[in-house]
CSV table of C-alpha atoms in Angstrom, one decimal:
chain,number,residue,atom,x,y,z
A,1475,UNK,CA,-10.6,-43.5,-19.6
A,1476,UNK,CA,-8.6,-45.5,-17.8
A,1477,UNK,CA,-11.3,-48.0,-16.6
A,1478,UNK,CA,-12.0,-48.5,-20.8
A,1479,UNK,CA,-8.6,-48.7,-21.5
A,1480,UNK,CA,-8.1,-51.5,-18.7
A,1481,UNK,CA,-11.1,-53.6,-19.9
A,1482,UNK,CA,-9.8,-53.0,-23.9
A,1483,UNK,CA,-6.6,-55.2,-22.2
A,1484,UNK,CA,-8.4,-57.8,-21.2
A,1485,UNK,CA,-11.0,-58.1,-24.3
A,1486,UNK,CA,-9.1,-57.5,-27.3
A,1487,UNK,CA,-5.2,-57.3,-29.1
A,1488,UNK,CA,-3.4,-55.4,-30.7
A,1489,UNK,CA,-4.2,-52.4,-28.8
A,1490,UNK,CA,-3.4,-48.9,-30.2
A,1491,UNK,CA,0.4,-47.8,-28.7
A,1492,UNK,CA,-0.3,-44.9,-27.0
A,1493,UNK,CA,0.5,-43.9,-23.9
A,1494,UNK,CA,-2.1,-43.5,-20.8
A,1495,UNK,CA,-1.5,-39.6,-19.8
A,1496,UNK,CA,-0.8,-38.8,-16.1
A,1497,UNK,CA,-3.1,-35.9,-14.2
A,1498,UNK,CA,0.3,-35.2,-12.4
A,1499,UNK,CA,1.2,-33.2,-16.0
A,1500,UNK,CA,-1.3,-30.3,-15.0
A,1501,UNK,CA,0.9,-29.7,-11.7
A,1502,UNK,CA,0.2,-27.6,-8.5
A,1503,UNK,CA,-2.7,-25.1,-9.2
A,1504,UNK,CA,-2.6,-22.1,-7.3
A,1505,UNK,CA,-4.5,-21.5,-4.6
A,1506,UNK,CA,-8.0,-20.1,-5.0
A,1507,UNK,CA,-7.1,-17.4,-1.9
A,1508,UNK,CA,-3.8,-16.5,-3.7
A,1509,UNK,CA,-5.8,-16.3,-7.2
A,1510,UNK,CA,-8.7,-13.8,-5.7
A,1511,UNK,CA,-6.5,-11.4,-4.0
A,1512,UNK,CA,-5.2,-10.8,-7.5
A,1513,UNK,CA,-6.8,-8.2,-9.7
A,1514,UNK,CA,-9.0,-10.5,-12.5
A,1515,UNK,CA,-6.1,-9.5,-15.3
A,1516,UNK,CA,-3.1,-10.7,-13.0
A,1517,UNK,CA,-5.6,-13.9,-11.8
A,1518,UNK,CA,-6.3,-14.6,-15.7
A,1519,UNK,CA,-2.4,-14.7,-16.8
A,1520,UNK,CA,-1.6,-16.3,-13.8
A,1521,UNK,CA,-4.2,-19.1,-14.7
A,1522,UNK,CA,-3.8,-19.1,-18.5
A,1523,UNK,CA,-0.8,-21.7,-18.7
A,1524,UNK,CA,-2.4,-24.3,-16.0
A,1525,UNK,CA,-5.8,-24.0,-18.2
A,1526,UNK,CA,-3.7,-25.0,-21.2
A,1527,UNK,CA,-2.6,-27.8,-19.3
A,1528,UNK,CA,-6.0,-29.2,-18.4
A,1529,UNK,CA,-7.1,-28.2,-22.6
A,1530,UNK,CA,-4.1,-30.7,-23.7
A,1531,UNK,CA,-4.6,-33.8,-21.0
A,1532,UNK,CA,-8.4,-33.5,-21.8
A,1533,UNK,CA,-7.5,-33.7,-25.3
A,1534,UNK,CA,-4.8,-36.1,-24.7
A,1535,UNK,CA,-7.2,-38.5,-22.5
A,1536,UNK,CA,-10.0,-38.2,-25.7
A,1537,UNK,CA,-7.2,-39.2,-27.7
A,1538,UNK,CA,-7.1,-42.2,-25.7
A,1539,UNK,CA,-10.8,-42.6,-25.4
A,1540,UNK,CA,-11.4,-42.2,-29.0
A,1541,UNK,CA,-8.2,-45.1,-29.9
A,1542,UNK,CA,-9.3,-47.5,-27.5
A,1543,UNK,CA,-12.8,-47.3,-28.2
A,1544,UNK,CA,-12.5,-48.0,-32.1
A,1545,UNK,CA,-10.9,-51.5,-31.1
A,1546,UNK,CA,-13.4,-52.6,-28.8
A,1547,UNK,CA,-16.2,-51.1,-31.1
A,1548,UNK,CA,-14.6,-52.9,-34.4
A,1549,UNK,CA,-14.7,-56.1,-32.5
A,1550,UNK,CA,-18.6,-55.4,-31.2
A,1551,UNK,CA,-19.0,-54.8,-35.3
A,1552,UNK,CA,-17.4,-57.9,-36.0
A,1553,UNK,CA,-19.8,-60.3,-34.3
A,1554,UNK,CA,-22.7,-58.7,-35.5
A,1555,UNK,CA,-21.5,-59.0,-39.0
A,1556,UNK,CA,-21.1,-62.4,-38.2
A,1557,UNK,CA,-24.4,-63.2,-37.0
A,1558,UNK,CA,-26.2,-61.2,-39.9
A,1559,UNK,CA,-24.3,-63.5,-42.2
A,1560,UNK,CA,-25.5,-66.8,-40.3
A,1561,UNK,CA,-29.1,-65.2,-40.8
A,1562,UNK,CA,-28.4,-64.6,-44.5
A,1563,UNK,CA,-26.9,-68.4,-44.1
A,1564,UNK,CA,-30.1,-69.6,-42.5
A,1565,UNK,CA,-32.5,-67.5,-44.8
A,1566,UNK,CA,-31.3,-69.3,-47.8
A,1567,UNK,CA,-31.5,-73.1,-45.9
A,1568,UNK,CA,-27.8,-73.2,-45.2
A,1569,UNK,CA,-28.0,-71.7,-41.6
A,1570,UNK,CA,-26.4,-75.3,-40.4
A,1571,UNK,CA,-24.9,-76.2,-43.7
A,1572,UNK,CA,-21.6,-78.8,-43.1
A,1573,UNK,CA,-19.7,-76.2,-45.8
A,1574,UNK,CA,-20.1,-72.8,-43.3
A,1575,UNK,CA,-20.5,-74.1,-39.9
A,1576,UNK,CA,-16.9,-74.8,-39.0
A,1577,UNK,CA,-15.4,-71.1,-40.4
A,1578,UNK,CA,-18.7,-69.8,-38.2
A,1579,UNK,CA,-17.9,-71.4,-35.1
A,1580,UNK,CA,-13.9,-70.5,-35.6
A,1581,UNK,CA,-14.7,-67.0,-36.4
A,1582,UNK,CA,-17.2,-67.1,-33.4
A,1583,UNK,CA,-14.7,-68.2,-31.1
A,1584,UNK,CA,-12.3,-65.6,-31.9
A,1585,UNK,CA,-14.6,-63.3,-31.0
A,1586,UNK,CA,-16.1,-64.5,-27.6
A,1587,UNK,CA,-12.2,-65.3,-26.5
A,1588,UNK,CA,-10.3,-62.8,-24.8
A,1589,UNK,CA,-8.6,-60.9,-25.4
A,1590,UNK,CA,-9.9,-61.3,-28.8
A,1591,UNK,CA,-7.4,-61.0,-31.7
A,1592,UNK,CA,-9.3,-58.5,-33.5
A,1593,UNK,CA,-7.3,-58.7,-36.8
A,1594,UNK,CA,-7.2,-62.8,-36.9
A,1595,UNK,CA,-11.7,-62.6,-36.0
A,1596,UNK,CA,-11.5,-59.4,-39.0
A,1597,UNK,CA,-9.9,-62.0,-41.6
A,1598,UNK,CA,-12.1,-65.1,-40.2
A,1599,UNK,CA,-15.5,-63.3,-40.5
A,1600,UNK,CA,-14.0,-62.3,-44.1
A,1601,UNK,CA,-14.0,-65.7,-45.0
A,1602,UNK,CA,-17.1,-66.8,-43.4
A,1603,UNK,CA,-18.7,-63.9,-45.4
A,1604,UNK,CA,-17.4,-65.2,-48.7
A,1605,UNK,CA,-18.1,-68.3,-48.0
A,1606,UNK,CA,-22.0,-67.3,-47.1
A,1607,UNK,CA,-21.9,-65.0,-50.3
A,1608,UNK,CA,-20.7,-68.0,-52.2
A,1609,UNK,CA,-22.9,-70.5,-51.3
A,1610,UNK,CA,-26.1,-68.6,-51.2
A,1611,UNK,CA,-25.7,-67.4,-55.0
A,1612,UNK,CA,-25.0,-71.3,-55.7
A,1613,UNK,CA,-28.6,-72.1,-54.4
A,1614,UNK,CA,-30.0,-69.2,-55.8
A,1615,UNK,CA,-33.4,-67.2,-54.5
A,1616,UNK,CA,-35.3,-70.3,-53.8
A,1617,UNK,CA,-33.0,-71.4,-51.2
A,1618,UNK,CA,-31.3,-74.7,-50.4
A,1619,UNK,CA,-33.7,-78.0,-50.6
């Protein structure tokens, strides 16, 4: 978790706020010796409240697993969005086209850059969309000539 959360700092913004959770929370566990000279009942309840401990920082670190993820994987979204656009550009004749190419290559370096600003390359593949959407229904099925 913490080796995704470091790389989601250097590949993308705005990261989620939410804080990175310490394995010094779960405290001293008792010692195994100590545990099994105590009757399984007495070893249980002894046990029960450092096993709630590791059931919270497991789902706390998830938590920050699942956060972190979702901004790296919108981003990985993003450009492949982007490049299934420049197909659909490309399909119709207008893969180059002077009208598309410079919200492409704006959109496209937002989202090589990093840290990438996920939000700015969300509203500049947006436009690059609409502006694919656009001009392909202007030159109909048959393509640009």
């Amino acid at each position: 978790v913490r080796a995704l959360v470091d790389m989601c700092r250097a590949k993308v913004s705005p990261l989620p706020v939410l804080a990175m959770p310490s394995i010094d929370a779960l405290g001293p566990v008792r010692p195994v010796a100590e545990l099994e000279a105590l009757p399984w009942p007495s070893a249980r309840a002894a046990m029960e409240p450092y096993l709630l401990r590791v059931e919270r920082l497991t789902a706390a670190y998830d938590e920050v697993a699942r956060r972190f993820g979702a901004v790296l994987d919108k981003r990985n979204a993003l450009r492949g969005l982007l490049h299934a656009f420049r197909d659909k550009a490309a399909a119709s004749g207008l893969g180059e086209s002077a009208d598309l190419e410079p919200t492409f290559r704006l959109a496209e370096q937002v989202l090589w850059g990093a840290p990438c600003d996920v939000e700015q390359a969300e509203r500049l593949v947006n436009d690059y969309t609409d502006a694919v959407n656009t001009a392909v229904a202007a030159v109909g099925p048959g393509g640009a000539r």
